Amino acid sequence: MTFKNTTSMSIAMMLIAYLLFTMADTTNKWMTLLGYPALQIAFTRYAFQLVITSAEVSYRGIERREITENFWPLVLRGAALASATVANFFALKYLSLSMYSAIMFSAPIFVSLIAWPMLGERVGPWRWFAILAGFIGVLIIVRPFHHNFHWAAIFSLYGAIALAFYSLLTRKLVQKVRPHVMQFFAGAFGAVVLLPFAIWVWVPVEPEVWLMMFWVGFTSWFGHEFLTRAHKHSGASVLMPYSYSFILYMTLAGYLFFDELPDWYTALGAVVIIASGLVIWVREKRLKSSEANA
């Protein structure tokens, strides 16, 4: 397969991944509005993922070294994803899909900030400028000192930070651990850790809601499959701009299913965050290009 075809395939995978995440989050919001606890929904999301990935693992297998040599990074990755999921499910009940998705896409800004101490990646003046601008974009959306401020935005912001850690850990693990093993470990970690909390808040589930919960588990698992495989074939420097399709998907879903439209502050903050992310993307691309030509 040529480089061009590989890149096109990775971009398509990214677009499909974020479409699947939009389906999952839209369904999550619907269930929280029906009165189902976020912890219960989060547990069933990971339980269904565990069932699906167990079948895949039984077919493809796990090499012992994949777990023994990478155990703690896998645990931290699972913890980051599970805690982000719970925080985001709490937030989705109260925030519009457009506001939620815009806050979530401050994650690349946090990735750049955390990559400096965690991976030793160089952060130059342009990156620092983009990081600062990204924080300003978040403040515009969240409006912490405005009378319309909602505490759920803090949960969504935590979710973005946790997903930044998850993204960096995935970047470290993707060349050492196969995607289906990472998916299985994340599903197992989330299901085991969230089980006692889910039992504590459990609400009887109607048959049609079980189908919605299965749909969330399936689309979340499938989305992460596409996302992980896209990054395996192409670097973040190529794929990052296409991740912003999530904001467009979520804004459309919010309008179609919940009659939501982003307000002026959310739209402006989203533009600032996207512009900041694209500055980071351009700088990373130029840095990799100069390193390759050196």
Short mmCIF file of C-alpha atoms in Angstrom, two decimals:
data_model
loop_
_atom_site.label_atom_id
_atom_site.label_comp_id
_atom_site.label_asym_id
_atom_site.label_seq_id
_atom_site.Cartn_x
_atom_site.Cartn_y
_atom_site.Cartn_z
CA MET A 1 0.00 0.00 0.00
CA THR A 2 1.41 3.42 -0.94
CA PHE A 3 2.02 6.22 1.55
CA LYS A 4 -0.78 8.27 -0.02
CA ASN A 5 -3.28 5.43 0.30
CA THR A 6 -2.20 4.74 3.90
CA THR A 7 -2.64 8.41 4.83
CA SER A 8 -6.07 8.58 3.17
CA MET A 9 -7.13 5.42 5.00
CA SER A 10 -5.97 6.86 8.34
CA ILE A 11 -7.87 10.11 7.73
CA ALA A 12 -11.02 8.14 6.88
CA MET A 13 -10.57 6.13 10.09
CA MET A 14 -10.34 9.37 12.11
CA LEU A 15 -13.54 10.75 10.56
CA ILE A 16 -15.38 7.48 11.21
CA ALA A 17 -14.03 7.27 14.77
CA TYR A 18 -15.37 10.69 15.72
CA LEU A 19 -18.70 9.97 14.04
CA LEU A 20 -18.99 6.86 16.23
CA PHE A 21 -18.02 8.86 19.34
CA THR A 22 -20.75 11.37 18.44
CA MET A 23 -23.30 8.54 18.25
CA ALA A 24 -22.16 7.25 21.65
CA ASP A 25 -22.24 10.66 23.36
CA THR A 26 -25.62 11.57 21.87
CA THR A 27 -27.06 8.31 23.19
CA ASN A 28 -25.38 8.91 26.58
CA LYS A 29 -27.01 12.32 26.88
CA TRP A 30 -30.38 10.82 25.98
CA MET A 31 -30.05 8.18 28.73
CA THR A 32 -28.95 10.69 31.39
CA LEU A 33 -31.97 12.85 30.55
CA LEU A 34 -34.13 9.75 31.03
CA GLY A 35 -32.78 9.59 34.59
CA TYR A 36 -30.15 6.84 34.37
CA PRO A 37 -27.06 7.51 36.56
CA ALA A 38 -23.79 8.36 34.79
CA LEU A 39 -21.92 5.68 36.80
CA GLN A 40 -24.38 2.99 35.69
CA ILE A 41 -24.09 4.03 32.03
CA ALA A 42 -20.29 4.19 32.26
CA PHE A 43 -20.12 0.70 33.78
CA THR A 44 -22.33 -0.84 31.09
CA ARG A 45 -20.27 0.93 28.41
CA TYR A 46 -17.11 -0.83 29.66
CA ALA A 47 -18.89 -4.11 30.39
CA PHE A 48 -20.09 -4.34 26.79
CA GLN A 49 -16.62 -3.37 25.57
CA LEU A 50 -15.14 -6.14 27.73
CA VAL A 51 -17.52 -8.71 26.22
CA ILE A 52 -16.67 -7.61 22.66
CA THR A 53 -12.91 -7.47 23.23
CA SER A 54 -12.90 -10.80 25.10
CA ALA A 55 -14.21 -12.45 21.94
CA GLU A 56 -11.50 -10.72 19.91
CA VAL A 57 -8.77 -11.68 22.38
CA SER A 58 -9.89 -15.32 22.38
CA TYR A 59 -9.40 -15.31 18.61
CA ARG A 60 -6.19 -13.26 18.33
CA GLY A 61 -4.63 -14.00 21.71
CA ILE A 62 -2.45 -11.96 24.07
CA GLU A 63 1.31 -12.22 24.27
CA ARG A 64 2.43 -12.34 27.90
CA ARG A 65 5.10 -9.68 27.37
CA GLU A 66 2.48 -7.19 26.11
CA ILE A 67 1.01 -7.12 29.62
CA THR A 68 4.06 -7.79 31.82
CA GLU A 69 6.31 -5.23 30.11
CA ASN A 70 3.64 -2.53 29.89
CA PHE A 71 1.41 -3.22 32.89
CA TRP A 72 1.53 0.18 34.63
CA PRO A 73 1.18 2.27 31.45
CA LEU A 74 -1.84 0.11 30.58
CA VAL A 75 -3.31 0.65 34.07
CA LEU A 76 -2.76 4.42 33.87
CA ARG A 77 -4.25 4.49 30.36
CA GLY A 78 -7.31 2.57 31.58
CA ALA A 79 -7.69 4.86 34.60
CA ALA A 80 -7.41 7.99 32.45
CA LEU A 81 -10.05 6.75 30.01
CA ALA A 82 -12.46 5.44 32.67
CA SER A 83 -12.29 8.62 34.76
CA ALA A 84 -12.74 10.77 31.63
CA THR A 85 -15.77 8.68 30.67
CA VAL A 86 -17.45 9.12 34.06
CA ALA A 87 -16.72 12.86 34.14
CA ASN A 88 -18.03 13.33 30.62
CA PHE A 89 -21.21 11.34 31.27
CA PHE A 90 -21.93 13.60 34.25
CA ALA A 91 -21.29 16.68 32.10
CA LEU A 92 -23.41 15.55 29.16
CA LYS A 93 -26.61 15.71 31.19
CA TYR A 94 -26.21 19.47 31.73
CA LEU A 95 -24.13 20.82 28.83
CA SER A 96 -25.11 21.19 25.20
CA LEU A 97 -23.33 18.80 22.85
CA SER A 98 -21.60 21.71 21.11
CA MET A 99 -20.24 23.17 24.38
CA TYR A 100 -19.18 19.74 25.61
CA SER A 101 -17.34 18.90 22.38
CA ALA A 102 -15.63 22.30 22.22
CA ILE A 103 -14.29 21.90 25.77
CA MET A 104 -13.20 18.35 25.00
CA PHE A 105 -11.11 19.59 22.12
CA SER A 106 -8.88 21.52 24.43
CA ALA A 107 -7.32 18.04 24.89
CA PRO A 108 -4.67 18.62 22.14
CA ILE A 109 -3.65 21.79 23.99
CA PHE A 110 -3.14 19.76 27.17
CA VAL A 111 -1.31 17.08 25.17
CA SER A 112 1.25 19.68 24.10
CA LEU A 113 1.59 20.94 27.66
CA ILE A 114 1.94 17.49 29.24
CA ALA A 115 4.21 16.09 26.49
CA TRP A 116 7.01 18.39 27.70
CA PRO A 117 7.50 16.80 31.19
CA MET A 118 6.13 13.36 30.22
CA LEU A 119 7.87 12.69 26.90
CA GLY A 120 10.56 15.35 26.90
CA GLU A 121 9.14 16.96 23.75
CA ARG A 122 10.42 20.45 23.06
CA VAL A 123 7.94 23.31 23.56
CA GLY A 124 8.96 26.45 21.68
CA PRO A 125 7.55 29.99 21.82
CA TRP A 126 4.85 29.29 19.22
CA ARG A 127 3.62 26.24 21.14
CA TRP A 128 3.52 28.19 24.40
CA PHE A 129 1.53 30.90 22.61
CA ALA A 130 -0.91 28.29 21.27
CA ILE A 131 -1.27 26.65 24.70
CA LEU A 132 -2.05 30.02 26.30
CA ALA A 133 -4.52 30.90 23.54
CA GLY A 134 -6.18 27.49 23.96
CA PHE A 135 -6.70 28.16 27.68
CA ILE A 136 -8.26 31.50 26.81
CA GLY A 137 -10.59 29.68 24.41
CA VAL A 138 -11.63 27.32 27.22
CA LEU A 139 -12.30 30.26 29.54
CA ILE A 140 -14.46 31.92 26.88
CA ILE A 141 -16.60 28.76 26.65
CA VAL A 142 -16.71 27.92 30.36
CA ARG A 143 -17.12 31.55 31.57
CA PRO A 144 -16.18 30.73 35.19
CA PHE A 145 -17.18 34.17 36.53
CA HIS A 146 -20.36 34.56 34.46
CA HIS A 147 -23.82 34.09 35.97
CA ASN A 148 -24.51 31.34 33.39
CA PHE A 149 -21.52 29.26 34.51
CA HIS A 150 -22.45 25.62 35.12
CA TRP A 151 -20.35 23.38 37.37
CA ALA A 152 -20.66 20.52 34.83
CA ALA A 153 -18.14 22.36 32.64
CA ILE A 154 -15.47 21.49 35.24
CA PHE A 155 -16.22 17.78 34.73
CA SER A 156 -15.88 18.22 30.98
CA LEU A 157 -12.59 20.09 31.42
CA TYR A 158 -11.27 17.28 33.62
CA GLY A 159 -12.34 14.84 30.89
CA ALA A 160 -10.22 16.77 28.38
CA ILE A 161 -7.16 16.64 30.66
CA ALA A 162 -7.65 12.91 31.33
CA LEU A 163 -8.00 12.24 27.59
CA ALA A 164 -4.74 14.13 27.01
CA PHE A 165 -3.00 11.64 29.34
CA TYR A 166 -4.82 8.79 27.60
CA SER A 167 -3.65 10.05 24.20
CA LEU A 168 -0.01 10.31 25.29
CA LEU A 169 -0.07 6.85 26.87
CA THR A 170 -1.63 5.44 23.70
CA ARG A 171 1.16 7.07 21.70
CA LYS A 172 3.73 5.35 23.94
CA LEU A 173 2.01 1.95 23.81
CA VAL A 174 0.82 1.69 20.22
CA GLN A 175 4.13 0.29 18.93
CA LYS A 176 4.44 -2.18 21.81
CA VAL A 177 0.90 -3.42 22.44
CA ARG A 178 -1.57 -4.49 19.77
CA PRO A 179 -4.84 -2.47 19.51
CA HIS A 180 -7.13 -5.33 20.56
CA VAL A 181 -5.03 -5.93 23.70
CA MET A 182 -5.23 -2.24 24.66
CA GLN A 183 -8.98 -2.30 24.07
CA PHE A 184 -9.40 -5.44 26.20
CA PHE A 185 -7.33 -4.03 29.06
CA ALA A 186 -9.22 -0.71 29.00
CA GLY A 187 -12.58 -2.52 29.00
CA ALA A 188 -11.54 -4.84 31.83
CA PHE A 189 -10.17 -1.98 33.94
CA GLY A 190 -13.28 0.19 33.48
CA ALA A 191 -15.72 -2.66 34.13
CA VAL A 192 -13.97 -3.90 37.29
CA VAL A 193 -13.37 -0.48 38.84
CA LEU A 194 -16.85 0.91 38.07
CA LEU A 195 -18.82 -2.23 39.06
CA PRO A 196 -19.23 -1.43 42.79
CA PHE A 197 -20.26 2.18 42.04
CA ALA A 198 -22.75 0.98 39.43
CA ILE A 199 -24.32 -1.47 41.93
CA TRP A 200 -24.63 1.36 44.45
CA VAL A 201 -26.61 3.66 42.09
CA TRP A 202 -28.28 1.01 39.89
CA VAL A 203 -31.68 1.85 38.41
CA PRO A 204 -33.84 -0.89 36.77
CA VAL A 205 -33.34 -0.80 33.00
CA GLU A 206 -36.10 -1.02 30.41
CA PRO A 207 -35.47 -3.40 27.46
CA GLU A 208 -35.08 -0.56 24.93
CA VAL A 209 -32.55 1.15 27.21
CA TRP A 210 -30.46 -2.05 27.27
CA LEU A 211 -30.26 -1.69 23.51
CA MET A 212 -29.10 1.92 23.93
CA MET A 213 -26.46 0.83 26.45
CA PHE A 214 -25.22 -1.87 24.11
CA TRP A 215 -25.09 0.72 21.32
CA VAL A 216 -22.94 3.00 23.50
CA GLY A 217 -20.55 0.13 24.29
CA PHE A 218 -20.35 -0.93 20.65
CA THR A 219 -19.83 2.55 19.15
CA SER A 220 -17.29 3.48 21.85
CA TRP A 221 -15.31 0.28 21.26
CA PHE A 222 -15.50 0.60 17.47
CA GLY A 223 -14.53 4.30 17.64
CA HIS A 224 -11.43 3.53 19.70
CA GLU A 225 -10.56 0.71 17.29
CA PHE A 226 -10.57 3.15 14.38
CA LEU A 227 -8.75 5.83 16.38
CA THR A 228 -5.97 3.50 17.55
CA ARG A 229 -5.45 2.00 14.09
CA ALA A 230 -5.43 5.44 12.46
CA HIS A 231 -2.58 6.51 14.77
CA LYS A 232 -0.76 3.27 14.10
CA HIS A 233 -0.61 4.04 10.37
CA SER A 234 -0.17 7.85 10.51
CA GLY A 235 1.20 10.26 13.09
CA ALA A 236 -0.70 12.91 15.03
CA SER A 237 1.00 15.55 12.87
CA VAL A 238 -1.07 14.28 9.94
CA LEU A 239 -4.33 13.37 11.68
CA MET A 240 -4.96 16.11 14.23
CA PRO A 241 -6.92 18.59 12.03
CA TYR A 242 -9.47 15.91 11.16
CA SER A 243 -10.28 15.31 14.82
CA TYR A 244 -12.12 18.65 14.85
CA SER A 245 -14.85 16.97 12.81
CA PHE A 246 -16.14 15.93 16.26
CA ILE A 247 -17.26 19.49 17.00
CA LEU A 248 -19.18 19.64 13.71
CA TYR A 249 -20.76 16.22 14.29
CA MET A 250 -21.77 17.09 17.85
CA THR A 251 -23.19 20.49 16.92
CA LEU A 252 -25.34 18.85 14.24
CA ALA A 253 -26.45 16.09 16.63
CA GLY A 254 -27.32 18.65 19.31
CA TYR A 255 -29.51 20.54 16.85
CA LEU A 256 -31.21 17.45 15.41
CA PHE A 257 -31.93 15.59 18.66
CA PHE A 258 -32.04 18.24 21.42
CA ASP A 259 -32.81 21.47 19.54
CA GLU A 260 -29.50 22.93 20.75
CA LEU A 261 -27.47 25.58 18.97
CA PRO A 262 -24.11 26.90 20.23
CA ASP A 263 -24.27 30.39 21.72
CA TRP A 264 -21.87 33.16 20.70
CA TYR A 265 -19.38 32.41 23.50
CA THR A 266 -19.21 28.69 22.66
CA ALA A 267 -18.71 29.41 18.95
CA LEU A 268 -15.96 31.98 19.63
CA GLY A 269 -14.19 29.75 22.17
CA ALA A 270 -14.34 26.80 19.77
CA VAL A 271 -12.73 28.90 17.01
CA VAL A 272 -9.93 29.98 19.40
CA ILE A 273 -9.31 26.37 20.54
CA ILE A 274 -9.29 25.04 16.98
CA ALA A 275 -6.92 27.81 15.84
CA SER A 276 -4.61 27.05 18.78
CA GLY A 277 -4.64 23.35 17.97
CA LEU A 278 -3.84 24.04 14.33
CA VAL A 279 -0.88 26.24 15.32
CA ILE A 280 0.48 23.32 17.37
CA TRP A 281 -0.16 20.98 14.43
CA VAL A 282 1.72 23.24 11.98
CA ARG A 283 4.68 23.60 14.34
CA GLU A 284 4.85 19.81 14.92
CA LYS A 285 4.71 19.17 11.19
CA ARG A 286 7.50 21.64 10.47
CA LEU A 287 9.61 20.27 13.31
CA LYS A 288 9.27 16.70 12.03
CA SER A 289 10.03 17.87 8.51
CA SER A 290 13.22 19.66 9.63
CA GLU A 291 14.31 16.62 11.67
CA ALA A 292 13.76 14.36 8.65
CA ASN A 293 15.83 16.64 6.42
CA ALA A 294 18.65 17.04 8.95
#
